PDB file of C-alpha atoms in Angstrom:
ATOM      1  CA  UNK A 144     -26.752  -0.329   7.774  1.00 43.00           C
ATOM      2  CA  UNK A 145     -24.674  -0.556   4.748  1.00 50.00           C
ATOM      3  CA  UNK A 146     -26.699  -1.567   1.410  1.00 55.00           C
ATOM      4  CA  UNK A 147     -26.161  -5.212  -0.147  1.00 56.00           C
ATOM      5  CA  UNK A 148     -24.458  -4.721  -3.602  1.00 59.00           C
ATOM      6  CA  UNK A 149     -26.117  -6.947  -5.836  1.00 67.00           C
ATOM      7  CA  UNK A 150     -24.398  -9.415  -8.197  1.00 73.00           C
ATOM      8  CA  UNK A 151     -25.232  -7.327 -11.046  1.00 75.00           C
ATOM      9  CA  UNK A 152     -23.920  -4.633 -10.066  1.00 76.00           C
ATOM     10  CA  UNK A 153     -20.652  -5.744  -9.153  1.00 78.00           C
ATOM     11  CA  UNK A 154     -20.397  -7.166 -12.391  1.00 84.00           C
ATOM     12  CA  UNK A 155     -20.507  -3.839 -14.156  1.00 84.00           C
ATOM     13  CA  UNK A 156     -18.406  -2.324 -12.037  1.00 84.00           C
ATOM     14  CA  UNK A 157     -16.060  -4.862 -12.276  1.00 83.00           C
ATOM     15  CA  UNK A 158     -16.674  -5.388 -16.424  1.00 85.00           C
ATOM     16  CA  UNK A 159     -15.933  -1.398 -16.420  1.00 85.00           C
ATOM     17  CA  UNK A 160     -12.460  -1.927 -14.159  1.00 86.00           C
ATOM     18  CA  UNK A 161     -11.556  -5.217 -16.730  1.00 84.00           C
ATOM     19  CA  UNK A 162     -11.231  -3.124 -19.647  1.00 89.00           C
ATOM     20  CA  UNK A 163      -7.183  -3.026 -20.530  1.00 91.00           C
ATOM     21  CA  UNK A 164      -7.524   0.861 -21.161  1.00 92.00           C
ATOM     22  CA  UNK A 165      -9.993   1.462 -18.673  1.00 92.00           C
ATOM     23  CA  UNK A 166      -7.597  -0.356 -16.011  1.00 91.00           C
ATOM     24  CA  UNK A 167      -4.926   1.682 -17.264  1.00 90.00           C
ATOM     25  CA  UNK A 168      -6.671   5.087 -16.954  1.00 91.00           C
ATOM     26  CA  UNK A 169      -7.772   4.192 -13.461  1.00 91.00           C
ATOM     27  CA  UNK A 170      -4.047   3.136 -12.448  1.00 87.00           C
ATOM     28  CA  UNK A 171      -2.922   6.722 -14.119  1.00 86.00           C
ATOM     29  CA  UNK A 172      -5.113   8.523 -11.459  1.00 87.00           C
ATOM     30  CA  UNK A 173      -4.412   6.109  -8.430  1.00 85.00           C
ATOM     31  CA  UNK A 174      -1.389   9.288  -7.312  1.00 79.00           C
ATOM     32  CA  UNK A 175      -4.328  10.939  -6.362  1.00 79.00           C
ATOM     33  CA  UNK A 176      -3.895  13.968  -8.936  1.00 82.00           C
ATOM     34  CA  UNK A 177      -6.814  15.263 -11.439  1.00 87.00           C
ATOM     35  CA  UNK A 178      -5.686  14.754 -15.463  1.00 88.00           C
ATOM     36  CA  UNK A 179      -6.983  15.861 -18.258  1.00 91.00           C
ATOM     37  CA  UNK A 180      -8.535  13.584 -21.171  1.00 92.00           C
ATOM     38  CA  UNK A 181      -5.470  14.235 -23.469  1.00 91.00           C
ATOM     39  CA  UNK A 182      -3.049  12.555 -20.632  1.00 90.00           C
ATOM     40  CA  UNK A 183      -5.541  10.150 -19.420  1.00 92.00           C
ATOM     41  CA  UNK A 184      -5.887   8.593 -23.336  1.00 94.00           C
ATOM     42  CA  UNK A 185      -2.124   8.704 -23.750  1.00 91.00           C
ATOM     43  CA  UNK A 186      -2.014   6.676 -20.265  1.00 89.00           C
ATOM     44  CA  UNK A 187      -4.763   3.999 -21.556  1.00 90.00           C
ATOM     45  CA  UNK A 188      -3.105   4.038 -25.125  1.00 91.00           C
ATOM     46  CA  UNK A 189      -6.130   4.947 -27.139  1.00 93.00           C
ATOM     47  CA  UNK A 190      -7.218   8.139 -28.997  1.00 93.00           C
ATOM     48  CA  UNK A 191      -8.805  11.066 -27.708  1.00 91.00           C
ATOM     49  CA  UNK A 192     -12.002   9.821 -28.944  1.00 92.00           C
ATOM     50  CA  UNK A 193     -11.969   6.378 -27.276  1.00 94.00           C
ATOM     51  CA  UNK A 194     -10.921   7.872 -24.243  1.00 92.00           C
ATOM     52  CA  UNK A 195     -13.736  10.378 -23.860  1.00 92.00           C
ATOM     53  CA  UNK A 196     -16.103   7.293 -24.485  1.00 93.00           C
ATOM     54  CA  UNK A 197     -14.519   5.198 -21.810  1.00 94.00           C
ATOM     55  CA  UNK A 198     -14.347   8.572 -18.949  1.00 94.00           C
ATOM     56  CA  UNK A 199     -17.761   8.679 -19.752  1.00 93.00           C
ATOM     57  CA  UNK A 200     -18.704   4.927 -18.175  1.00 92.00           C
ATOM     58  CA  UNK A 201     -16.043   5.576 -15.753  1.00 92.00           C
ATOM     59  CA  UNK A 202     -18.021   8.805 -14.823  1.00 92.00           C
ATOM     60  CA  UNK A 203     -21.859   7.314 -14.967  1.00 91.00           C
ATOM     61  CA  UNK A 204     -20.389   4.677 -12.337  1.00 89.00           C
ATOM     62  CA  UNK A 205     -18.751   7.011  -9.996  1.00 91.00           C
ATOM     63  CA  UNK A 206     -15.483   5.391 -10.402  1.00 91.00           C
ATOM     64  CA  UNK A 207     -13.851   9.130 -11.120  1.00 91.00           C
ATOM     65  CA  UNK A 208     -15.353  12.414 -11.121  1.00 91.00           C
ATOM     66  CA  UNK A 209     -14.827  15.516 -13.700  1.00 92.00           C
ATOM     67  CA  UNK A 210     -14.326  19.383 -12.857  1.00 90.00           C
ATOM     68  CA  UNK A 211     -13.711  21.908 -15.155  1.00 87.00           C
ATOM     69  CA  UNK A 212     -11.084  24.712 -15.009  1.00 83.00           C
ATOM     70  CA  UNK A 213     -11.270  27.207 -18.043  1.00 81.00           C
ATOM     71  CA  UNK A 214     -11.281  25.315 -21.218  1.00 83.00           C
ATOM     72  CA  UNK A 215      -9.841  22.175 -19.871  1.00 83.00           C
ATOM     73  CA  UNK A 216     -11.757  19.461 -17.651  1.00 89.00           C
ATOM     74  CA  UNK A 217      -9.473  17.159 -15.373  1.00 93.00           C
ATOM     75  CA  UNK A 218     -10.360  13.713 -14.141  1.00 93.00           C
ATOM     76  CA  UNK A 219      -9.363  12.340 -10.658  1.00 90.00           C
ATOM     77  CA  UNK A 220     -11.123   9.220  -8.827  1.00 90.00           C
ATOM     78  CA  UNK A 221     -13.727   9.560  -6.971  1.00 88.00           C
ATOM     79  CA  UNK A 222     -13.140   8.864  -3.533  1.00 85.00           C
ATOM     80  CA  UNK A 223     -10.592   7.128  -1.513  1.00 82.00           C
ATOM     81  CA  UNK A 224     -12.999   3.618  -1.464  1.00 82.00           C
ATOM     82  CA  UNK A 225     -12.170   3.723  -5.430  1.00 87.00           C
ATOM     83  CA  UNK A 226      -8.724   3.620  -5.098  1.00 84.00           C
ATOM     84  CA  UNK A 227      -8.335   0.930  -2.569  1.00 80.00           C
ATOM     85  CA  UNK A 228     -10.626  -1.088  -4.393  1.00 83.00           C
ATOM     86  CA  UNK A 229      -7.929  -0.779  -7.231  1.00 85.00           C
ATOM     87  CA  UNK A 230      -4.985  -1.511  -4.658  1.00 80.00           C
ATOM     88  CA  UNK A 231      -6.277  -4.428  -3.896  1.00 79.00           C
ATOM     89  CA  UNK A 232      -7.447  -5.579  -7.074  1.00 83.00           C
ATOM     90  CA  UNK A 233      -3.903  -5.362  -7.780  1.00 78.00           C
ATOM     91  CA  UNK A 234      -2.433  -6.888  -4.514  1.00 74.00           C
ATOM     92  CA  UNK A 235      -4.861  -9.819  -5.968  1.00 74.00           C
ATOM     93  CA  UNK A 236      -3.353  -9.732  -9.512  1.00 73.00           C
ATOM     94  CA  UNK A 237       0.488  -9.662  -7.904  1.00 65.00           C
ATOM     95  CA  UNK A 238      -0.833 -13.272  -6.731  1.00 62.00           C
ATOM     96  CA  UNK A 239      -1.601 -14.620  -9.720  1.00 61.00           C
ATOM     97  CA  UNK A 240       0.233 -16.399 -12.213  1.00 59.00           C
ATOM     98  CA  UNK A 241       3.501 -14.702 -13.355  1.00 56.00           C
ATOM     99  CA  UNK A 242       3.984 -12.914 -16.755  1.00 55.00           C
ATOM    100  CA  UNK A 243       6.786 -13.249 -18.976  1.00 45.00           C
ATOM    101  CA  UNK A 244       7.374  -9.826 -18.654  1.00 49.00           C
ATOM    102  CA  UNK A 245      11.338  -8.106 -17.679  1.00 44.00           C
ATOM    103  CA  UNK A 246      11.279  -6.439 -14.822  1.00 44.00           C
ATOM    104  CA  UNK A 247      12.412  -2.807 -15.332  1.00 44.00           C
ATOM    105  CA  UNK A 248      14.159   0.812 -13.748  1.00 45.00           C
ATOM    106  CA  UNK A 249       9.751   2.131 -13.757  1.00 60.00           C
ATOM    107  CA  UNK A 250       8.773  -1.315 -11.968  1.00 80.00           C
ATOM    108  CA  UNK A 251      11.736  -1.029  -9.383  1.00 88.00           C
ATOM    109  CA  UNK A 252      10.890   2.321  -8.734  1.00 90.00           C
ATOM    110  CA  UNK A 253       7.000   1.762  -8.119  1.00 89.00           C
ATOM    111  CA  UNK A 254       8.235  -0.755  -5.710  1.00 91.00           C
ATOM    112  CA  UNK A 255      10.485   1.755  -3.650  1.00 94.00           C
ATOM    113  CA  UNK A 256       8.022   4.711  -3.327  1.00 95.00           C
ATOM    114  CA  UNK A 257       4.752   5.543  -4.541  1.00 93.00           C
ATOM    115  CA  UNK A 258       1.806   7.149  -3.911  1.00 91.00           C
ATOM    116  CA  UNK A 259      -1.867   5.219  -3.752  1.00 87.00           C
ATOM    117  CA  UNK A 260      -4.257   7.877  -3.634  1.00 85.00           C
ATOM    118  CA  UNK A 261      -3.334  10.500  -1.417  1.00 88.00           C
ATOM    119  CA  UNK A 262      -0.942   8.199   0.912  1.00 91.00           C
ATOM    120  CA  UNK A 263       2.252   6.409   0.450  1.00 94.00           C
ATOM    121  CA  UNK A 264       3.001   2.657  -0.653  1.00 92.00           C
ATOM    122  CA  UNK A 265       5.774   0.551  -1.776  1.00 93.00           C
ATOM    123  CA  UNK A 266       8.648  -0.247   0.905  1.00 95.00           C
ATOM    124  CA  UNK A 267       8.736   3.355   2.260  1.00 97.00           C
ATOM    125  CA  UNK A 268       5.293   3.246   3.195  1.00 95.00           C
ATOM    126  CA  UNK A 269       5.370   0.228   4.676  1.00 95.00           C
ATOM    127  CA  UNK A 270       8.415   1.278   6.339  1.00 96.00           C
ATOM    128  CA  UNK A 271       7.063   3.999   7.926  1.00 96.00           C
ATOM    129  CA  UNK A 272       3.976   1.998   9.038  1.00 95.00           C
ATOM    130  CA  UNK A 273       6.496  -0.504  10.798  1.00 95.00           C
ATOM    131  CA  UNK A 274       8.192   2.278  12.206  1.00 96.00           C
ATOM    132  CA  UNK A 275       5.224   4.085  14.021  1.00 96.00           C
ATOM    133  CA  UNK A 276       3.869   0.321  15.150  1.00 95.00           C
ATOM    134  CA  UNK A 277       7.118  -0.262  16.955  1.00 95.00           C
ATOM    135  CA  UNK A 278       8.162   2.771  18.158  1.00 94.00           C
ATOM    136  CA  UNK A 279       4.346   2.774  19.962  1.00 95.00           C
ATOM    137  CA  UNK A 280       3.121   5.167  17.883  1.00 95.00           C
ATOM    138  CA  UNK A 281       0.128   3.190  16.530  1.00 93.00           C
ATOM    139  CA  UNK A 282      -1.854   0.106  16.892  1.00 92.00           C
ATOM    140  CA  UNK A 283      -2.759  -1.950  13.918  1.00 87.00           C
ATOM    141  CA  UNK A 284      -5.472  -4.548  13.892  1.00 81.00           C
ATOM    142  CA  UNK A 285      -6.850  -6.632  11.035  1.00 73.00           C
ATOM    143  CA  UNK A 286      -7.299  -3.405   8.181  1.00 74.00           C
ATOM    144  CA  UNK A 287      -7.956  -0.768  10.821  1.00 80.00           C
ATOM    145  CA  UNK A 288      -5.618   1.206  13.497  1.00 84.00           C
ATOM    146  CA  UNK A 289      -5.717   3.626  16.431  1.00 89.00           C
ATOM    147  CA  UNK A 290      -3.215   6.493  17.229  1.00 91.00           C
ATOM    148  CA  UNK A 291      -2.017   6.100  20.914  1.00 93.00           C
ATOM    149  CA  UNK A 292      -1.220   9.430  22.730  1.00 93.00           C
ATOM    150  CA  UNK A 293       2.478   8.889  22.324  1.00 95.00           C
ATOM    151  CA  UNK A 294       1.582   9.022  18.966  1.00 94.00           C
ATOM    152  CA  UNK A 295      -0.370  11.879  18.846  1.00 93.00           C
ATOM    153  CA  UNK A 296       2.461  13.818  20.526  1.00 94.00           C
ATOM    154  CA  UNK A 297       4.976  12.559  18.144  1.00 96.00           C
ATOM    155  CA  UNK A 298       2.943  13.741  15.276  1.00 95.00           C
ATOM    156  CA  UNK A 299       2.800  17.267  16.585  1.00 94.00           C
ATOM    157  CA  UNK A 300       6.164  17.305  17.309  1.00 95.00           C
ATOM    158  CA  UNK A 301       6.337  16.521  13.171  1.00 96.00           C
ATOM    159  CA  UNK A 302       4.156  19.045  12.075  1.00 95.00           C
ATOM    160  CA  UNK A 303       1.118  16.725  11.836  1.00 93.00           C
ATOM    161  CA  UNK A 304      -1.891  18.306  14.072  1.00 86.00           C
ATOM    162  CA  UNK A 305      -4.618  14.893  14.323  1.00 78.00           C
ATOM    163  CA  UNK A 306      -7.931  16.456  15.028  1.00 70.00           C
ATOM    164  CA  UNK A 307      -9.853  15.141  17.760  1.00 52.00           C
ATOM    165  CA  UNK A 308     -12.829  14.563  15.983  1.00 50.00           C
ATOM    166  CA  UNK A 309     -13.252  13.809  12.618  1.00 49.00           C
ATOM    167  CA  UNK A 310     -13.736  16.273   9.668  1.00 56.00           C
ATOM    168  CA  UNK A 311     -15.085  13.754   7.251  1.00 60.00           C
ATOM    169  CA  UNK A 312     -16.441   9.981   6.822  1.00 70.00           C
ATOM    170  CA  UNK A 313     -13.336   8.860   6.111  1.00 74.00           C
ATOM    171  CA  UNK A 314     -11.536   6.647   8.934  1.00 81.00           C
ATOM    172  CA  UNK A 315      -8.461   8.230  10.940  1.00 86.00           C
ATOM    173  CA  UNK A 316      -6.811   5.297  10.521  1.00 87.00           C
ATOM    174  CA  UNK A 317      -7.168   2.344   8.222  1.00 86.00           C
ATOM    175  CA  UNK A 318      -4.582   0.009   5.935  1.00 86.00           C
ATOM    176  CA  UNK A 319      -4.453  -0.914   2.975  1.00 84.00           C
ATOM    177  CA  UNK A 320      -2.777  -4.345   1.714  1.00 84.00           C
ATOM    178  CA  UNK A 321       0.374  -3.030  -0.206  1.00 87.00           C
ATOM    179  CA  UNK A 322       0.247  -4.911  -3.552  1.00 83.00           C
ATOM    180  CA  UNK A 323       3.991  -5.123  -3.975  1.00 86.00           C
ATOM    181  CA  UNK A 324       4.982  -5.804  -0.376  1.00 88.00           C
ATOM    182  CA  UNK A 325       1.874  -7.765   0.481  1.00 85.00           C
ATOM    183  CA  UNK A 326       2.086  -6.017   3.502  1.00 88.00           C
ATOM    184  CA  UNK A 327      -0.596  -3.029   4.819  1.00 88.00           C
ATOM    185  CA  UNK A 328       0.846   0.608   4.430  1.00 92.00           C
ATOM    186  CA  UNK A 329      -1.552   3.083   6.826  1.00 92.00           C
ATOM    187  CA  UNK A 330      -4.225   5.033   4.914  1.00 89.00           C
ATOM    188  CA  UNK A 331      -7.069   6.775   5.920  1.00 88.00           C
ATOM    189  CA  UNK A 332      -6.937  10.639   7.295  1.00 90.00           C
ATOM    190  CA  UNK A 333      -3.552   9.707   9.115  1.00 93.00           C
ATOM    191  CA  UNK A 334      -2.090   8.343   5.778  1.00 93.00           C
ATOM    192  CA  UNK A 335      -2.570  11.193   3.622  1.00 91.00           C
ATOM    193  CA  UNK A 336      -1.491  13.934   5.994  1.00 94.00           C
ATOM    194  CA  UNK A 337       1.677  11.777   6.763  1.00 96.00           C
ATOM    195  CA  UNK A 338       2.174  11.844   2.961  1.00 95.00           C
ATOM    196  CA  UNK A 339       1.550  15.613   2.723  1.00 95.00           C
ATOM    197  CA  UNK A 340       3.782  16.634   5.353  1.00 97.00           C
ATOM    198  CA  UNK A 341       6.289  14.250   3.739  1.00 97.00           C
ATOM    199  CA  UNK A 342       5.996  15.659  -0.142  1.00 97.00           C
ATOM    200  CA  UNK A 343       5.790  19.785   1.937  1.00 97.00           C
ATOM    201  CA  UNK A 344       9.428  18.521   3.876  1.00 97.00           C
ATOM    202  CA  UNK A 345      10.859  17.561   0.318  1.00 97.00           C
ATOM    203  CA  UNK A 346      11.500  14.310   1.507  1.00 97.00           C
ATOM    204  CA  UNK A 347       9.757  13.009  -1.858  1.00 96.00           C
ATOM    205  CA  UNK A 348       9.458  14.400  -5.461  1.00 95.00           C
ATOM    206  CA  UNK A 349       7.188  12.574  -8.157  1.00 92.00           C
ATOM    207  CA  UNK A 350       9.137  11.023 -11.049  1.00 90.00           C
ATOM    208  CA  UNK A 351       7.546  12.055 -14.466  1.00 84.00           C
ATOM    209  CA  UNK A 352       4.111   9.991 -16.394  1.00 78.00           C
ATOM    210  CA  UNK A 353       4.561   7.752 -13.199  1.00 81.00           C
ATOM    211  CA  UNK A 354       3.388   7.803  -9.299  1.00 84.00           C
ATOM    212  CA  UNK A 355       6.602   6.360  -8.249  1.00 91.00           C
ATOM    213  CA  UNK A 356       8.732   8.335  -6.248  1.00 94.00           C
ATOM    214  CA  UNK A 357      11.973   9.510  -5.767  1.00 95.00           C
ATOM    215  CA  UNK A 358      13.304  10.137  -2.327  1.00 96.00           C
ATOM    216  CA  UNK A 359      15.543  12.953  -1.830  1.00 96.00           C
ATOM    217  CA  UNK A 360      18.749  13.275  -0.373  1.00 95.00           C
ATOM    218  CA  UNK A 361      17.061  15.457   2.584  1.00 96.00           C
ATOM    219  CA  UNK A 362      14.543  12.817   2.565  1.00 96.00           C
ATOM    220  CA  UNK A 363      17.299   9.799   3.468  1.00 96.00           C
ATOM    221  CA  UNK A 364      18.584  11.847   6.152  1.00 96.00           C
ATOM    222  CA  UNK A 365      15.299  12.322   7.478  1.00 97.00           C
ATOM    223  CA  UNK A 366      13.908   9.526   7.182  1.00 96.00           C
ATOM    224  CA  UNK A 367      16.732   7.911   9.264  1.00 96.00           C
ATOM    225  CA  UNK A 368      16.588  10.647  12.049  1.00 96.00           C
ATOM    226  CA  UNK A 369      12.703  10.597  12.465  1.00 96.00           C
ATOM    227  CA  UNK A 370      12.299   7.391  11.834  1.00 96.00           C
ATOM    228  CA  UNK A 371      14.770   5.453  11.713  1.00 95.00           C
ATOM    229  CA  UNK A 372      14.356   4.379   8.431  1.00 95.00           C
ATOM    230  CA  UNK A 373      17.576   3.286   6.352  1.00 91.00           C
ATOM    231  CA  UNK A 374      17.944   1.802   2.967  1.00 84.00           C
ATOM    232  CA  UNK A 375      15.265   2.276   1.133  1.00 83.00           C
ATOM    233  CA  UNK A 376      16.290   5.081  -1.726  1.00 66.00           C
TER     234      UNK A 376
END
C-alpha cells in the first residue's frame, strides 16, 4: 500500500520547490544530467555560498542526490518521480495567469525539443508519442501505456531491445503531461531509451546552459522516414 503523505509534509516539500532559486536549480537538472555546485548557483543566480545552503535542503528532502568524483561533487535529481513532479508543477504554472514577459529564441527552442529527465518533451516528443499511438505501436490510457507486439517489433527493428520483464520499479510505460503542449509525451523505461537511442543516432544535440534541443539535419531526415515526423526543427 502506498503511505499517506501528510499535509505537513507536502508543505515542506512544496515550501523547498517555491523558493525562486531553489525552483531554478531544480529546472537546471530536469535534462537529467549531474552539475556541479558552481553551475547549479550560476543557474539559481546566487553565490556559491547560498547555493551550497539551498543543495543542502534540496538534499535532506531527497529532491536531488550528490556523488563525488575527485575533487568535485555533482548534483542530479533524485529519481524520475522528482522530475515529473516538477513537469507538472510547471504544466500547472503554464495555466496560470500570463506574465508580461517577451517571448524569446531560448523559450521557442524549449518548446521545439527538450529533454525532461531522461526522455523527450516539447513538440518532438509529443510528436513521436502521436506517431507510435497511430501507427499501432502503443496504447495510451489516462497517464499510463502498453507496448503492443507490433510495437515491440518496430522497436527492435530501431535498435531499441524492450525487456520482457522489468529491470527496475520504474513503469515501462507511463506519460507525462507536456507543460508546453499540454499534451502527454511517453516516459517511463520506454521514454528514456527512445531518447537514448535518439541522442546515440545524432538525431539531437543539446544547445548550451539549456535542455532544449537542437535537431539535426540527420535527425529531420530521420525523423520523417521512421516516423513520419515533418516540421518540427
Amino acid at each position: 500500500m502506498t503511505p499517506i503523505v501528510s499535509g505537513i509534509v507536502l508543505a515542506e516539500i512544496a515550501a523547498l520547490m517555491g523558493d525562486v532559486a531553489r525552483a531554478n536549480i531544480l529546472s537546471s537538472l530536469m535534462d537529467g544530467r549531474a552539475l556541479t555546485a558552481s553551475e547549479l548557483a550560476w543557474h539559481g543566480g546566487v553565490s556559491p555560498q547560498t547555493a551550497s545552503g539551498h543543495l543542502a535542503k534540496l538534499s535532506e528532502a531527497r529532491l536531488i542526490s550528490m556523488t563525488k568524483q575527485g575533487r568535485h561533487r555533482y548534483y542530479r535529481l533524485a529519481s524520475p518521480e522528482v522530475a515529473q513532479a516538477i513537469e507538472a508543477l510547471m504544466a500547472v504554472a503554464s495555466f496560470g495567469p500570463g506574465r508580461h514577459r517577451p517571448t524569446g529564441p531560448k523559450d521557442e527552442a524549449l518548446r521545439r525539443a527538450r529533454t525532461c529527465y531522461d526522455h523527450l518533451a516539447g513538440r518532438l516528443g509529443v510528436a513521436l508519442t502521436d506517431a507510435l499511438t497511430a501507427q499501432d505501436h502503443l496504447v495510451l490510457s489516462d497517464s499510463a501505456g502498453a507496448l503492443t507486439e507490433k510495437g515491440r517489433r518496430f522497436l527492435c527493428t530501431f535498435g531499441i531491445e524492450v525487456e520482457s520483464g522489468p529491470k527496475d520499479k520504474r513503469a515501462l510505460c507511463r506519460t507525462c503531461l507536456d507543460w508546453s503542449e499540454r499534451r502527454p509525451h511517453l516516459a517511463g523505461r520506454l521514454g528514456a531509451a527512445l531518447c537514448t537511442r535518439i541522442f546515440d543516432l545524432g538525431w539531437v544535440e543539446r544547445i548550451k546552459d539549456s535542455r532544449a534541443l537542437a535537431i539535426t539535419a540527420a535527425g529531420r531526415d530521420g525523423l520523417k522516414a521512421t516516423f513520419g515526423i515533418d516540421g518540427i526543427a
